[in-house]
Short mmCIF file of N, CA and C in Angstrom, two decimals:
data_model
loop_
_atom_site.label_atom_id
_atom_site.label_comp_id
_atom_site.label_asym_id
_atom_site.label_seq_id
_atom_site.Cartn_x
_atom_site.Cartn_y
_atom_site.Cartn_z
N VAL A 1 5.41 -6.93 -12.81
CA VAL A 1 5.47 -8.16 -13.57
C VAL A 1 6.30 -9.17 -12.78
N VAL A 2 5.82 -10.38 -12.72
CA VAL A 2 6.50 -11.46 -12.03
C VAL A 2 7.64 -11.98 -12.90
N VAL A 3 8.76 -12.34 -12.28
CA VAL A 3 9.91 -12.86 -13.01
C VAL A 3 9.47 -14.05 -13.86
N GLY A 4 9.84 -14.04 -15.14
CA GLY A 4 9.48 -15.13 -16.05
C GLY A 4 8.15 -14.92 -16.74
N LYS A 5 7.43 -13.88 -16.38
CA LYS A 5 6.13 -13.59 -17.00
C LYS A 5 6.25 -12.31 -17.83
N GLN A 6 5.50 -12.25 -18.90
CA GLN A 6 5.50 -11.07 -19.75
C GLN A 6 4.33 -10.13 -19.43
N GLU A 7 3.30 -10.67 -18.83
CA GLU A 7 2.10 -9.90 -18.51
C GLU A 7 2.01 -9.70 -16.99
N PRO A 8 1.43 -8.58 -16.56
CA PRO A 8 1.26 -8.37 -15.12
C PRO A 8 0.37 -9.47 -14.51
N VAL A 9 0.64 -9.76 -13.25
CA VAL A 9 -0.14 -10.74 -12.50
C VAL A 9 -0.77 -10.01 -11.32
N TRP A 10 -2.10 -10.09 -11.19
CA TRP A 10 -2.80 -9.47 -10.08
C TRP A 10 -2.55 -10.27 -8.81
N ILE A 11 -2.27 -9.57 -7.74
CA ILE A 11 -2.09 -10.20 -6.43
C ILE A 11 -3.15 -9.62 -5.50
N HIS A 12 -3.86 -10.48 -4.80
CA HIS A 12 -4.94 -10.06 -3.92
C HIS A 12 -4.57 -10.41 -2.47
N GLU A 13 -5.03 -9.58 -1.56
CA GLU A 13 -4.84 -9.83 -0.14
C GLU A 13 -6.17 -10.23 0.47
N LEU A 14 -6.21 -11.40 1.09
CA LEU A 14 -7.41 -11.82 1.80
C LEU A 14 -7.47 -11.08 3.13
N MET A 15 -8.57 -10.40 3.36
CA MET A 15 -8.69 -9.58 4.57
C MET A 15 -9.70 -10.14 5.55
N GLY A 16 -10.58 -11.03 5.11
CA GLY A 16 -11.58 -11.60 5.99
C GLY A 16 -12.89 -11.82 5.26
N GLN A 17 -13.86 -12.30 5.98
CA GLN A 17 -15.18 -12.56 5.42
C GLN A 17 -15.90 -11.23 5.17
N PRO A 18 -16.69 -11.16 4.10
CA PRO A 18 -17.47 -9.94 3.86
C PRO A 18 -18.33 -9.60 5.08
N GLY A 19 -18.32 -8.34 5.44
CA GLY A 19 -19.10 -7.88 6.58
C GLY A 19 -18.41 -8.06 7.92
N GLU A 20 -17.27 -8.75 7.94
CA GLU A 20 -16.56 -9.00 9.19
C GLU A 20 -15.23 -8.25 9.29
N VAL A 21 -14.87 -7.52 8.24
CA VAL A 21 -13.60 -6.80 8.22
C VAL A 21 -13.81 -5.40 8.80
N ASP A 22 -12.94 -5.04 9.72
CA ASP A 22 -12.99 -3.72 10.36
C ASP A 22 -12.90 -2.63 9.29
N PRO A 23 -13.82 -1.66 9.30
CA PRO A 23 -13.78 -0.58 8.31
C PRO A 23 -12.46 0.19 8.30
N ASP A 24 -11.79 0.30 9.45
CA ASP A 24 -10.49 0.98 9.49
C ASP A 24 -9.44 0.22 8.69
N ARG A 25 -9.53 -1.10 8.72
CA ARG A 25 -8.58 -1.92 7.95
C ARG A 25 -8.84 -1.75 6.45
N ILE A 26 -10.09 -1.66 6.06
CA ILE A 26 -10.44 -1.45 4.66
C ILE A 26 -9.93 -0.08 4.21
N GLU A 27 -10.10 0.93 5.05
CA GLU A 27 -9.61 2.28 4.72
C GLU A 27 -8.09 2.29 4.60
N ALA A 28 -7.40 1.59 5.49
CA ALA A 28 -5.94 1.52 5.43
C ALA A 28 -5.49 0.85 4.13
N ALA A 29 -6.19 -0.18 3.70
CA ALA A 29 -5.85 -0.84 2.43
C ALA A 29 -6.06 0.11 1.26
N ARG A 30 -7.10 0.92 1.33
CA ARG A 30 -7.37 1.89 0.26
C ARG A 30 -6.27 2.95 0.20
N VAL A 31 -5.83 3.44 1.36
CA VAL A 31 -4.77 4.44 1.41
C VAL A 31 -3.46 3.84 0.90
N TYR A 32 -3.18 2.58 1.26
CA TYR A 32 -1.96 1.91 0.77
C TYR A 32 -2.01 1.80 -0.76
N GLU A 33 -3.18 1.44 -1.30
CA GLU A 33 -3.32 1.34 -2.75
C GLU A 33 -3.06 2.69 -3.42
N GLU A 34 -3.54 3.77 -2.82
CA GLU A 34 -3.28 5.10 -3.35
C GLU A 34 -1.79 5.43 -3.30
N ALA A 35 -1.12 5.04 -2.21
CA ALA A 35 0.32 5.27 -2.09
C ALA A 35 1.07 4.49 -3.17
N LEU A 36 0.67 3.27 -3.39
CA LEU A 36 1.32 2.44 -4.40
C LEU A 36 1.11 3.01 -5.81
N THR A 37 -0.09 3.50 -6.08
CA THR A 37 -0.38 4.13 -7.38
C THR A 37 0.50 5.37 -7.56
N ALA A 38 0.62 6.19 -6.52
CA ALA A 38 1.48 7.37 -6.60
C ALA A 38 2.94 6.97 -6.80
N PHE A 39 3.38 5.91 -6.13
CA PHE A 39 4.75 5.42 -6.28
C PHE A 39 5.02 5.00 -7.72
N HIS A 40 4.12 4.21 -8.29
CA HIS A 40 4.30 3.75 -9.67
C HIS A 40 4.25 4.92 -10.66
N GLY A 41 3.52 5.98 -10.29
CA GLY A 41 3.46 7.17 -11.12
C GLY A 41 4.62 8.13 -10.85
N ARG A 42 5.52 7.72 -9.97
CA ARG A 42 6.70 8.51 -9.59
C ARG A 42 6.34 9.86 -8.99
N ASP A 43 5.18 9.90 -8.33
CA ASP A 43 4.74 11.11 -7.62
C ASP A 43 5.14 10.93 -6.16
N TRP A 44 6.43 11.19 -5.89
CA TRP A 44 7.01 10.87 -4.59
C TRP A 44 6.35 11.64 -3.45
N GLY A 45 6.02 12.90 -3.68
CA GLY A 45 5.39 13.70 -2.62
C GLY A 45 4.03 13.14 -2.22
N LEU A 46 3.21 12.81 -3.22
CA LEU A 46 1.89 12.24 -2.94
C LEU A 46 2.03 10.87 -2.28
N CYS A 47 2.97 10.09 -2.75
CA CYS A 47 3.21 8.77 -2.15
C CYS A 47 3.59 8.93 -0.67
N LEU A 48 4.48 9.85 -0.38
CA LEU A 48 4.90 10.08 1.00
C LEU A 48 3.73 10.57 1.85
N ASP A 49 2.89 11.43 1.28
CA ASP A 49 1.70 11.89 2.00
C ASP A 49 0.81 10.72 2.40
N HIS A 50 0.57 9.81 1.45
CA HIS A 50 -0.27 8.65 1.74
C HIS A 50 0.39 7.72 2.77
N LEU A 51 1.69 7.50 2.63
CA LEU A 51 2.38 6.63 3.59
C LEU A 51 2.39 7.23 4.99
N THR A 52 2.54 8.55 5.07
CA THR A 52 2.51 9.23 6.37
C THR A 52 1.13 9.11 6.99
N ARG A 53 0.10 9.27 6.16
CA ARG A 53 -1.28 9.10 6.66
C ARG A 53 -1.50 7.66 7.15
N LEU A 54 -0.98 6.72 6.39
CA LEU A 54 -1.12 5.31 6.76
C LEU A 54 -0.37 5.02 8.06
N ASP A 55 0.79 5.65 8.23
CA ASP A 55 1.56 5.47 9.46
C ASP A 55 0.76 5.93 10.68
N ALA A 56 -0.02 7.00 10.52
CA ALA A 56 -0.87 7.47 11.62
C ALA A 56 -2.01 6.49 11.89
N MET A 57 -2.46 5.80 10.83
CA MET A 57 -3.56 4.84 10.98
C MET A 57 -3.09 3.51 11.55
N ARG A 58 -1.87 3.13 11.19
CA ARG A 58 -1.31 1.83 11.58
C ARG A 58 0.08 2.01 12.17
N PRO A 59 0.20 2.64 13.33
CA PRO A 59 1.53 2.87 13.91
C PRO A 59 2.24 1.55 14.23
N GLY A 60 3.55 1.58 14.05
CA GLY A 60 4.36 0.41 14.40
C GLY A 60 4.49 -0.62 13.30
N SER A 61 3.99 -0.35 12.11
CA SER A 61 4.09 -1.31 11.01
C SER A 61 5.53 -1.37 10.51
N TYR A 62 6.15 -2.53 10.61
CA TYR A 62 7.54 -2.71 10.17
C TYR A 62 7.66 -2.43 8.67
N VAL A 63 6.77 -2.99 7.89
CA VAL A 63 6.83 -2.81 6.43
C VAL A 63 6.69 -1.34 6.08
N LEU A 64 5.77 -0.66 6.71
CA LEU A 64 5.56 0.76 6.45
C LEU A 64 6.80 1.56 6.81
N GLN A 65 7.42 1.25 7.93
CA GLN A 65 8.65 1.95 8.31
C GLN A 65 9.75 1.74 7.29
N GLN A 66 9.84 0.54 6.74
CA GLN A 66 10.84 0.28 5.70
C GLN A 66 10.57 1.13 4.46
N LEU A 67 9.31 1.25 4.07
CA LEU A 67 8.96 2.08 2.91
C LEU A 67 9.26 3.55 3.17
N LEU A 68 8.94 4.03 4.35
CA LEU A 68 9.21 5.44 4.68
C LEU A 68 10.69 5.74 4.73
N ASN A 69 11.50 4.77 5.11
CA ASN A 69 12.95 4.97 5.19
C ASN A 69 13.64 4.87 3.83
N LYS A 70 12.93 4.46 2.79
CA LYS A 70 13.52 4.32 1.46
C LYS A 70 13.04 5.41 0.51
N GLN A 71 12.82 6.59 1.03
CA GLN A 71 12.37 7.70 0.19
C GLN A 71 13.46 8.04 -0.84
N PRO A 72 13.04 8.31 -2.09
CA PRO A 72 14.05 8.70 -3.10
C PRO A 72 14.57 10.10 -2.82
#
């Protein structure tokens, strides 16, 4: 929920024109979404599994490294 709002607000990431986005990037977004779902469900092991898989797909991601370093 966004500060000052009572209802959730959907946030979308623009990835490119349909048919022009690399399938690996689409798969990485899907894995990130699964990690986020596991995180919100407090399934830390599953979340870590997804983040580790994503790290193998997208090595060197600063944001991903920050998430991996903040394990509960």
